[in-house]
Amino acid sequence: MMRHVLLNGNAYAVIGWNAQGQAESLIPYPPYAVNVQRTYAGDYIYQITDLNGKLHTYLQDEVLHLRHASNDGFMGRSPIAVCREAVGLGMAQQRHGASVMKNGLMAGGIVTSPEWFDQAKGQKAMQALERYQGAKNAGKTPILEGGMDYKQLGMSNQDAEWLASRNSLLKILPAFSILAYLPARLFPFQLCEF
C-alpha cells in the first residue's frame, strides 16, 4: 500500500469485519481499479473492480483510503506529480546554464579609453593587463595608463536570482515531508543538482 501512496498518491484497502464488528483484515486494491466519487452530502463512494472484473460498491466506512499530499482532503497527489514541475524547472535551468557558460561573455569588468587604439596601442594595453590575469593575481587592482578606466561589471538581479534558484532539490523535499533545513545540517557541503 505504501508503494501505491508514493507512486500514485492514493492507496485503497477494503476493510474485512468480523461478527463483533471489529476490523480483522485489509484487502488492498491497486489505484487503477478504484473509482472514488463524492456524494452531495460529502460522503465518499468507492467503486472497486476486482480481479474477475466484477464491480463492487463500498461506503467510506468500509474502505481504508490513504492519501499523500492532498490539497482538498479528497484525493491524494503523487509525489512524482508534485516534483515534476521542480525537476522540469531544474533541468531547464541546467540547460540554460550550460548554454550561458558555453556561449556567453562572462567578463568581470571592462577597460575603457577616451581615444581609439591603433594596433600598437592595443597590444601594449593587452600586455599591461596580462600582469593581472590568473588566480594568483585575483583581486589585484590594475594600474592603467593613458586615460584608461576600469569598470567592474556586476551580476544582474535576474542572473543572481537564476543562480540562487538552481537548487531544485530544496523544492522537492517538502513533497516527502522533509524540512528544507535538514539536508544542510546533515550534509554541510553544497547540495548538488541531479
GROMACS .gro file of C-alpha atoms in nm:
model
  194
    1MET     CA    1   0.000   0.000   0.000
    2MET     CA    2   0.288   0.234   0.072
    3ARG     CA    3   0.416   0.186  -0.282
    4HIS     CA    4   0.074   0.289  -0.418
    5VAL     CA    5   0.073   0.601  -0.200
    6LEU     CA    6   0.423   0.703  -0.307
    7LEU     CA    7   0.372   0.631  -0.677
    8ASN     CA    8   0.008   0.733  -0.723
    9GLY     CA    9  -0.079   0.944  -0.419
   10ASN     CA   10  -0.357   0.709  -0.308
   11ALA     CA   11  -0.386   0.358  -0.165
   12TYR     CA   12  -0.706   0.163  -0.104
   13ALA     CA   13  -0.797  -0.142   0.101
   14VAL     CA   14  -1.138  -0.291   0.175
   15ILE     CA   15  -1.182  -0.349   0.547
   16GLY     CA   16  -1.295  -0.700   0.645
   17TRP     CA   17  -1.514  -0.704   0.958
   18ASN     CA   18  -1.577  -0.993   1.199
   19ALA     CA   19  -1.908  -1.082   1.369
   20GLN     CA   20  -1.831  -0.850   1.663
   21GLY     CA   21  -1.793  -0.551   1.428
   22GLN     CA   22  -1.416  -0.531   1.461
   23ALA     CA   23  -1.180  -0.489   1.169
   24GLU     CA   24  -0.988  -0.811   1.109
   25SER     CA   25  -0.841  -0.780   0.760
   26LEU     CA   26  -0.744  -0.538   0.487
   27ILE     CA   27  -0.775  -0.637   0.122
   28PRO     CA   28  -0.565  -0.394  -0.086
   29TYR     CA   29  -0.658  -0.291  -0.439
   30PRO     CA   30  -0.442  -0.104  -0.691
   31PRO     CA   31  -0.542   0.259  -0.752
   32TYR     CA   32  -0.630   0.194  -1.117
   33ALA     CA   33  -0.906  -0.047  -1.000
   34VAL     CA   34  -1.076   0.215  -0.778
   35ASN     CA   35  -1.312   0.494  -0.877
   36VAL     CA   36  -1.389   0.740  -0.596
   37GLN     CA   37  -1.694   0.963  -0.607
   38ARG     CA   38  -1.816   1.227  -0.367
   39THR     CA   39  -2.187   1.250  -0.292
   40TYR     CA   40  -2.380   1.574  -0.241
   41ALA     CA   41  -2.373   1.503   0.134
   42GLY     CA   42  -1.993   1.497   0.124
   43ASP     CA   43  -1.956   1.122   0.172
   44TYR     CA   44  -1.736   0.905  -0.048
   45ILE     CA   45  -1.844   0.608  -0.255
   46TYR     CA   46  -1.576   0.366  -0.372
   47GLN     CA   47  -1.636   0.159  -0.683
   48ILE     CA   48  -1.375  -0.117  -0.695
   49THR     CA   49  -1.322  -0.360  -0.979
   50ASP     CA   50  -1.189  -0.694  -0.853
   51LEU     CA   51  -0.955  -0.932  -1.037
   52ASN     CA   52  -1.252  -1.104  -1.204
   53GLY     CA   53  -1.376  -0.775  -1.349
   54LYS     CA   54  -1.677  -0.755  -1.113
   55LEU     CA   55  -1.766  -0.408  -0.984
   56HIS     CA   56  -1.826  -0.368  -0.608
   57THR     CA   57  -1.951  -0.050  -0.439
   58TYR     CA   58  -1.839   0.042  -0.086
   59LEU     CA   59  -1.912   0.328   0.151
   60GLN     CA   60  -1.631   0.529   0.304
   61ASP     CA   61  -1.656   0.338   0.636
   62GLU     CA   62  -1.576   0.015   0.453
   63VAL     CA   63  -1.258   0.131   0.280
   64LEU     CA   64  -0.921   0.242   0.417
   65HIS     CA   65  -0.808   0.527   0.190
   66LEU     CA   66  -0.452   0.653   0.240
   67ARG     CA   67  -0.375   0.990   0.079
   68HIS     CA   68  -0.043   1.163   0.016
   69ALA     CA   69  -0.014   1.543  -0.001
   70SER     CA   70  -0.384   1.605  -0.056
   71ASN     CA   71  -0.485   1.958  -0.148
   72ASP     CA   72  -0.856   1.902  -0.099
   73GLY     CA   73  -0.870   1.615   0.153
   74PHE     CA   74  -1.048   1.408  -0.114
   75MET     CA   75  -0.775   1.269  -0.337
   76GLY     CA   76  -0.403   1.237  -0.271
   77ARG     CA   77  -0.139   1.371  -0.506
   78SER     CA   78   0.153   1.164  -0.627
   79PRO     CA   79   0.493   1.285  -0.506
   80ILE     CA   80   0.609   1.233  -0.863
   81ALA     CA   81   0.345   1.477  -0.987
   82VAL     CA   82   0.431   1.720  -0.708
   83CYS     CA   83   0.801   1.707  -0.800
   84ARG     CA   84   0.754   1.705  -1.179
   85GLU     CA   85   0.750   2.083  -1.206
   86ALA     CA   86   1.051   2.132  -0.981
   87VAL     CA   87   1.251   1.868  -1.169
   88GLY     CA   88   1.148   2.013  -1.507
   89LEU     CA   89   1.245   2.362  -1.392
   90GLY     CA   90   1.580   2.231  -1.267
   91MET     CA   91   1.650   2.060  -1.599
   92ALA     CA   92   1.561   2.375  -1.795
   93GLN     CA   93   1.789   2.580  -1.571
   94GLN     CA   94   2.068   2.326  -1.620
   95ARG     CA   95   2.040   2.357  -2.000
   96HIS     CA   96   2.024   2.736  -1.976
   97GLY     CA   97   2.331   2.747  -1.750
   98ALA     CA   98   2.529   2.524  -1.986
   99SER     CA   99   2.433   2.746  -2.278
  100VAL     CA  100   2.536   3.064  -2.093
  101MET     CA  101   2.870   2.917  -1.990
  102LYS     CA  102   2.936   2.785  -2.342
  103ASN     CA  103   2.826   3.087  -2.544
  104GLY     CA  104   2.808   3.380  -2.305
  105LEU     CA  105   3.063   3.650  -2.233
  106MET     CA  106   3.129   3.641  -1.859
  107ALA     CA  107   3.367   3.933  -1.819
  108GLY     CA  108   3.441   4.064  -1.469
  109GLY     CA  109   3.498   4.418  -1.594
  110ILE     CA  110   3.580   4.636  -1.892
  111VAL     CA  111   3.862   4.879  -1.970
  112THR     CA  112   3.761   5.199  -2.149
  113SER     CA  113   3.965   5.473  -2.305
  114PRO     CA  114   3.871   5.819  -2.433
  115GLU     CA  115   4.062   5.755  -2.757
  116TRP     CA  116   4.053   5.479  -3.018
  117PHE     CA  117   4.354   5.244  -3.006
  118ASP     CA  118   4.551   5.153  -3.313
  119GLN     CA  119   4.709   4.806  -3.327
  120ALA     CA  120   5.030   4.905  -3.145
  121LYS     CA  121   4.846   5.079  -2.858
  122GLY     CA  122   4.601   4.792  -2.833
  123GLN     CA  123   4.879   4.534  -2.800
  124LYS     CA  124   5.056   4.748  -2.538
  125ALA     CA  125   4.732   4.776  -2.335
  126MET     CA  126   4.678   4.397  -2.357
  127GLN     CA  127   5.035   4.332  -2.238
  128ALA     CA  128   4.982   4.569  -1.943
  129LEU     CA  129   4.663   4.385  -1.843
  130GLU     CA  130   4.824   4.039  -1.870
  131ARG     CA  131   5.002   4.110  -1.541
  132TYR     CA  132   4.662   4.080  -1.370
  133GLN     CA  133   4.549   3.751  -1.525
  134GLY     CA  134   4.528   3.420  -1.340
  135ALA     CA  135   4.416   3.300  -1.000
  136LYS     CA  136   4.728   3.421  -0.817
  137ASN     CA  137   4.652   3.778  -0.929
  138ALA     CA  138   4.282   3.769  -0.845
  139GLY     CA  139   4.169   4.074  -0.652
  140LYS     CA  140   4.465   4.293  -0.754
  141THR     CA  141   4.376   4.638  -0.879
  142PRO     CA  142   4.515   4.710  -1.227
  143ILE     CA  143   4.719   5.027  -1.280
  144LEU     CA  144   4.610   5.181  -1.607
  145GLU     CA  145   4.785   5.439  -1.824
  146GLY     CA  146   4.683   5.688  -2.091
  147GLY     CA  147   4.340   5.778  -1.956
  148MET     CA  148   4.217   5.417  -1.947
  149ASP     CA  149   3.944   5.344  -1.695
  150TYR     CA  150   3.838   5.010  -1.541
  151LYS     CA  151   3.470   4.949  -1.471
  152GLN     CA  152   3.369   4.642  -1.275
  153LEU     CA  153   3.074   4.454  -1.415
  154GLY     CA  154   2.830   4.305  -1.168
  155MET     CA  155   2.580   4.027  -1.200
  156SER     CA  156   2.232   4.144  -1.292
  157ASN     CA  157   1.950   4.081  -1.046
  158GLN     CA  158   1.795   3.832  -1.288
  159ASP     CA  159   2.121   3.636  -1.313
  160ALA     CA  160   2.165   3.634  -0.935
  161GLU     CA  161   1.807   3.513  -0.886
  162TRP     CA  162   1.853   3.243  -1.150
  163LEU     CA  163   2.172   3.126  -0.981
  164ALA     CA  164   2.002   3.114  -0.640
  165SER     CA  165   1.703   2.921  -0.777
  166ARG     CA  166   1.912   2.640  -0.928
  167ASN     CA  167   1.888   2.413  -0.626
  168SER     CA  168   1.568   2.232  -0.724
  169LEU     CA  169   1.633   1.962  -0.464
  170LEU     CA  170   1.514   2.202  -0.194
  171LYS     CA  171   1.185   2.238  -0.383
  172ILE     CA  172   1.132   1.862  -0.392
  173LEU     CA  173   1.199   1.791  -0.024
  174PRO     CA  174   0.860   1.917   0.107
  175ALA     CA  175   0.680   1.663  -0.114
  176PHE     CA  176   0.831   1.392   0.106
  177SER     CA  177   0.770   1.587   0.431
  178ILE     CA  178   1.141   1.667   0.474
  179LEU     CA  179   1.213   2.009   0.617
  180ALA     CA  180   1.442   2.208   0.387
  181TYR     CA  181   1.698   2.290   0.656
  182LEU     CA  182   1.767   1.925   0.748
  183PRO     CA  183   1.987   1.830   0.448
  184ALA     CA  184   2.200   2.141   0.502
  185ARG     CA  185   2.255   2.039   0.865
  186LEU     CA  186   2.315   1.673   0.788
  187PHE     CA  187   2.529   1.738   0.480
  188PRO     CA  188   2.719   2.066   0.526
  189PHE     CA  189   2.856   2.060   0.171
  190GLN     CA  190   2.683   2.233  -0.120
  191LEU     CA  191   2.374   2.047  -0.239
  192CYS     CA  192   2.431   1.936  -0.597
  193GLU     CA  193   2.193   1.931  -0.889
  194PHE     CA  194   2.090   1.590  -1.010
   0.00000   0.00000   0.00000
